[in-house]
CSV table of C-alpha atoms in Angstrom, one decimal:
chain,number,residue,atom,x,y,z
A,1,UNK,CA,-88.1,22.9,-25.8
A,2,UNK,CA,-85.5,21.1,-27.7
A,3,UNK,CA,-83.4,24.5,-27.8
A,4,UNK,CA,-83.2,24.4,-24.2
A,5,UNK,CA,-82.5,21.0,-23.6
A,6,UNK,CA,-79.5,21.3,-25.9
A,7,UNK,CA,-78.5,24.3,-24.3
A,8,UNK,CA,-78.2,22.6,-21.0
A,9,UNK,CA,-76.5,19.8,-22.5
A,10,UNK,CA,-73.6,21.9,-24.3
A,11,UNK,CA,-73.4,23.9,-21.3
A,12,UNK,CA,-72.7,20.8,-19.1
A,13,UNK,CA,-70.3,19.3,-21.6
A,14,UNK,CA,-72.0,16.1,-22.0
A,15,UNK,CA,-71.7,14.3,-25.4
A,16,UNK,CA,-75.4,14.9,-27.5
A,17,UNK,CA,-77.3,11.7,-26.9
A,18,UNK,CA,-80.5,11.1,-29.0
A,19,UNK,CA,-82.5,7.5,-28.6
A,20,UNK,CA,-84.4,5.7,-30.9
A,21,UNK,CA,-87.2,3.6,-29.2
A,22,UNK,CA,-88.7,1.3,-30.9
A,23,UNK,CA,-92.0,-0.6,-31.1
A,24,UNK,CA,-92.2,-3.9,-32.4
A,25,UNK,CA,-92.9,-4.6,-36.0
A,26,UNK,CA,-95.5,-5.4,-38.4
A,27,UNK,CA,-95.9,-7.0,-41.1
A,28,UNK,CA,-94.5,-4.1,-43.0
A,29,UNK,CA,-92.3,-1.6,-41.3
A,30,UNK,CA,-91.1,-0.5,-37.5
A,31,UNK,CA,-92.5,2.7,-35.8
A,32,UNK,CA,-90.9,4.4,-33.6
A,33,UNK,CA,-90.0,7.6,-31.4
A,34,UNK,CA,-86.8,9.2,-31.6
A,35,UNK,CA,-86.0,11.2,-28.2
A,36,UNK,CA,-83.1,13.9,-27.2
A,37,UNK,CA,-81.2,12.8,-24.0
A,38,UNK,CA,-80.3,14.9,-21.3
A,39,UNK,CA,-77.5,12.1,-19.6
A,40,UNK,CA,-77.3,14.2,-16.1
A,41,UNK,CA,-81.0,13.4,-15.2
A,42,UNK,CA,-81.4,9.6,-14.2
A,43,UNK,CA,-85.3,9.5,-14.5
A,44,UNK,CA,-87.7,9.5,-17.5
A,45,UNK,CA,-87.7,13.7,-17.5
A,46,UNK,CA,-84.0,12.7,-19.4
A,47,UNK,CA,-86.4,12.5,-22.5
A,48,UNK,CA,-87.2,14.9,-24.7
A,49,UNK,CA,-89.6,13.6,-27.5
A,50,UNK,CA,-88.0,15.0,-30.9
A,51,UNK,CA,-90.5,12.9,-33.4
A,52,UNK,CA,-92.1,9.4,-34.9
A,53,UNK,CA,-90.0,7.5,-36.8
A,54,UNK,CA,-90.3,4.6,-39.4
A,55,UNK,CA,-88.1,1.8,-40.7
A,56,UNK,CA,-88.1,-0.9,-42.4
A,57,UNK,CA,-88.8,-4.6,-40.7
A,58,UNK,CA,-86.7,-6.0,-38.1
A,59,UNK,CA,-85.1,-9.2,-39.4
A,60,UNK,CA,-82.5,-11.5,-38.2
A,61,UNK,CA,-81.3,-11.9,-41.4
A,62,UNK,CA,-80.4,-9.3,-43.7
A,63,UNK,CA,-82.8,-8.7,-46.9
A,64,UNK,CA,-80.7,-6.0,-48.8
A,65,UNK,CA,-83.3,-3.1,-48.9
A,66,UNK,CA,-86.0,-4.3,-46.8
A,67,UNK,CA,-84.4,-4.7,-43.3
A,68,UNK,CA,-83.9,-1.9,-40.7
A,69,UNK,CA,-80.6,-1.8,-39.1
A,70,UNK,CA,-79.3,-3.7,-35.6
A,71,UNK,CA,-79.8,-2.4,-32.3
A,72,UNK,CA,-77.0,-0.6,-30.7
A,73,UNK,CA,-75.0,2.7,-30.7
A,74,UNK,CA,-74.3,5.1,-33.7
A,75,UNK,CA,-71.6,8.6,-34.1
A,76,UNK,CA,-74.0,10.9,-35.9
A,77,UNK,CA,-72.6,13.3,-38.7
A,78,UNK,CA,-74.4,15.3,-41.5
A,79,UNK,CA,-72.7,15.4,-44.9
A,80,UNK,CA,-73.7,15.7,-48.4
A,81,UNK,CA,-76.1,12.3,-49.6
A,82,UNK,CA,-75.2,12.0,-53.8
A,83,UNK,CA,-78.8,10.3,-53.4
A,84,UNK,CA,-81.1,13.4,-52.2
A,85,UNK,CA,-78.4,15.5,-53.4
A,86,UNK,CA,-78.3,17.9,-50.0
A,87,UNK,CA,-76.9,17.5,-46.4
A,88,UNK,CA,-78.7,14.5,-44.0
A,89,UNK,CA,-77.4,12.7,-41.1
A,90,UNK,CA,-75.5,9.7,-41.8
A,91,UNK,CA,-74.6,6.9,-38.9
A,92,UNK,CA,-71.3,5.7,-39.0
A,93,UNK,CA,-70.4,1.7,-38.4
A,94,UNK,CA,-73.7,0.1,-39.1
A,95,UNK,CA,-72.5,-3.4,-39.4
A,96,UNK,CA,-73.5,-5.2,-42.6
A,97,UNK,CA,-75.4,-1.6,-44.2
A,98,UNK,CA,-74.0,1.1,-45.6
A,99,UNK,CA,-74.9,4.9,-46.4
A,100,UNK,CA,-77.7,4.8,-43.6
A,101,UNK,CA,-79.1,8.1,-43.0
A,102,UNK,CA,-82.1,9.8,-41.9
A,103,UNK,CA,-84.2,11.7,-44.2
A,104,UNK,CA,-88.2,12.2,-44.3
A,105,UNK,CA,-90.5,9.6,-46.0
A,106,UNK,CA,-93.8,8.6,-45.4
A,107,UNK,CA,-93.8,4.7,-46.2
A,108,UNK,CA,-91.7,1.9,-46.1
A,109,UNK,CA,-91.3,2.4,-49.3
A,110,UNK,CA,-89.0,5.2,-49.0
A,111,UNK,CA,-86.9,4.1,-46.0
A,112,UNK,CA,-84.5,1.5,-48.0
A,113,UNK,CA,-82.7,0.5,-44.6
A,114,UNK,CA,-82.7,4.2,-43.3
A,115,UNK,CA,-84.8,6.0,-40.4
A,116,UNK,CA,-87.5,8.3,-41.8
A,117,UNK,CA,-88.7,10.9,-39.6
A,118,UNK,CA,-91.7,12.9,-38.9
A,119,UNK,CA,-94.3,14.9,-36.7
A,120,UNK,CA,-96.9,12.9,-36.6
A,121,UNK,CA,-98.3,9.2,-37.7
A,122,UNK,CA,-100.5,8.0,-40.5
A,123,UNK,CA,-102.1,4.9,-41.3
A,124,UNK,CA,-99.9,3.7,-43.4
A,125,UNK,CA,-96.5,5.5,-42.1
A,126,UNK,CA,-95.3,9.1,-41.0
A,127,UNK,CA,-96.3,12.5,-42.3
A,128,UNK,CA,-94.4,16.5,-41.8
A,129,UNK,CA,-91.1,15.8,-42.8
A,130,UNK,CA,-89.2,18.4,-43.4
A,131,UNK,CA,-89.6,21.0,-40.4
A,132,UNK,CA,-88.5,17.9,-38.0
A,133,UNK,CA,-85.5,17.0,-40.5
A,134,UNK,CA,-84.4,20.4,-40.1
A,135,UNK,CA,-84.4,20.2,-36.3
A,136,UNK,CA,-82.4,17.3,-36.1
A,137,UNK,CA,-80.2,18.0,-38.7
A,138,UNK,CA,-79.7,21.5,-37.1
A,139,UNK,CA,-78.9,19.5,-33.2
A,140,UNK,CA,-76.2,17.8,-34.9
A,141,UNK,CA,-74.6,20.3,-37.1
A,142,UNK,CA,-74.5,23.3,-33.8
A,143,UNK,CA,-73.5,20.4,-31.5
A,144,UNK,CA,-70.3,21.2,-30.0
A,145,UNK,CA,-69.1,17.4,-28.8
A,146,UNK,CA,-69.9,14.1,-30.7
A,147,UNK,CA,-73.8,13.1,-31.4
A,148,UNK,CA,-74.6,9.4,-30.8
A,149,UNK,CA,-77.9,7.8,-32.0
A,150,UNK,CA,-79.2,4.4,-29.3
A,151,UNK,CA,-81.4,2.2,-31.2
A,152,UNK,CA,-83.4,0.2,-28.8
């Protein structure tokens, strides 16, 4: 389970690692699957599958709204969104973007440059929001060491 994993992780003293894999995109958004890292194993156990995710397109140039952020390596915090008006992760240093979190959604439509996440996927997008929110939102707030996000 994802309790466990974490548990194993805390207790080694490793940083909390979670990777977001992505597939390529359509004409519309980016789906993807957003994992929990365990950095002492070197083989594809080190995954743990947290949830699908969606974003916006991938473009090489920026179209304010409508592009999901650059690959690379995020810090992870929660804090209090004015938008949503309750606590949701927020990454830290995305070049060119700013006040990129992670909230549920179920279309492009709702991402606006963030990472939506859910249980399972749709047609059109993502669907059960809010329990897998919770979870991740949860990993970050009891982590005792710094959580980074890979986007990949």
């Amino acid at each position: 389970s994802i309790v466990t994993l974490k548990e194993s992780i805390i207790q080694r003293g490793c940083d909390m690692k979670l990777l977001l894999e992505r597939e390529p995109s359509t004409a519309n958004f980016t789906r993807g699957r957003l994992y929990l890292l365990n950095p002492k194993i070197k083989t594809s156990d080190a995954k743990m599958f947290i949830c699908h995710t969606l974003e916006d397109v991938q473009r090489d140039v920026k179209i304010a709204g409508k592009t999901a952020i650059p690959w690379g390596m995020y810090k992870l915090i929660v804090n209090m969104s004015n938008r949503f008006k309750k606590r949701l992760p927020l990454l830290l240093d995305v070049p060119n973007f700013e006040g990129v979190r992670i909230h549920g959604g179920n279309t492009e439509q709702n991402t606006e440059g963030c990472i939506l996440v859910a249980a399972r996927k749709t047609a059109i997008g993502i669907a059960g929001c809010e329990p897998v929110l919770k979870s991740i939102i949860n990993l970050i707030e009891t982590s005792e060491t710094p959580v980074t996000l890979e986007i990949r």
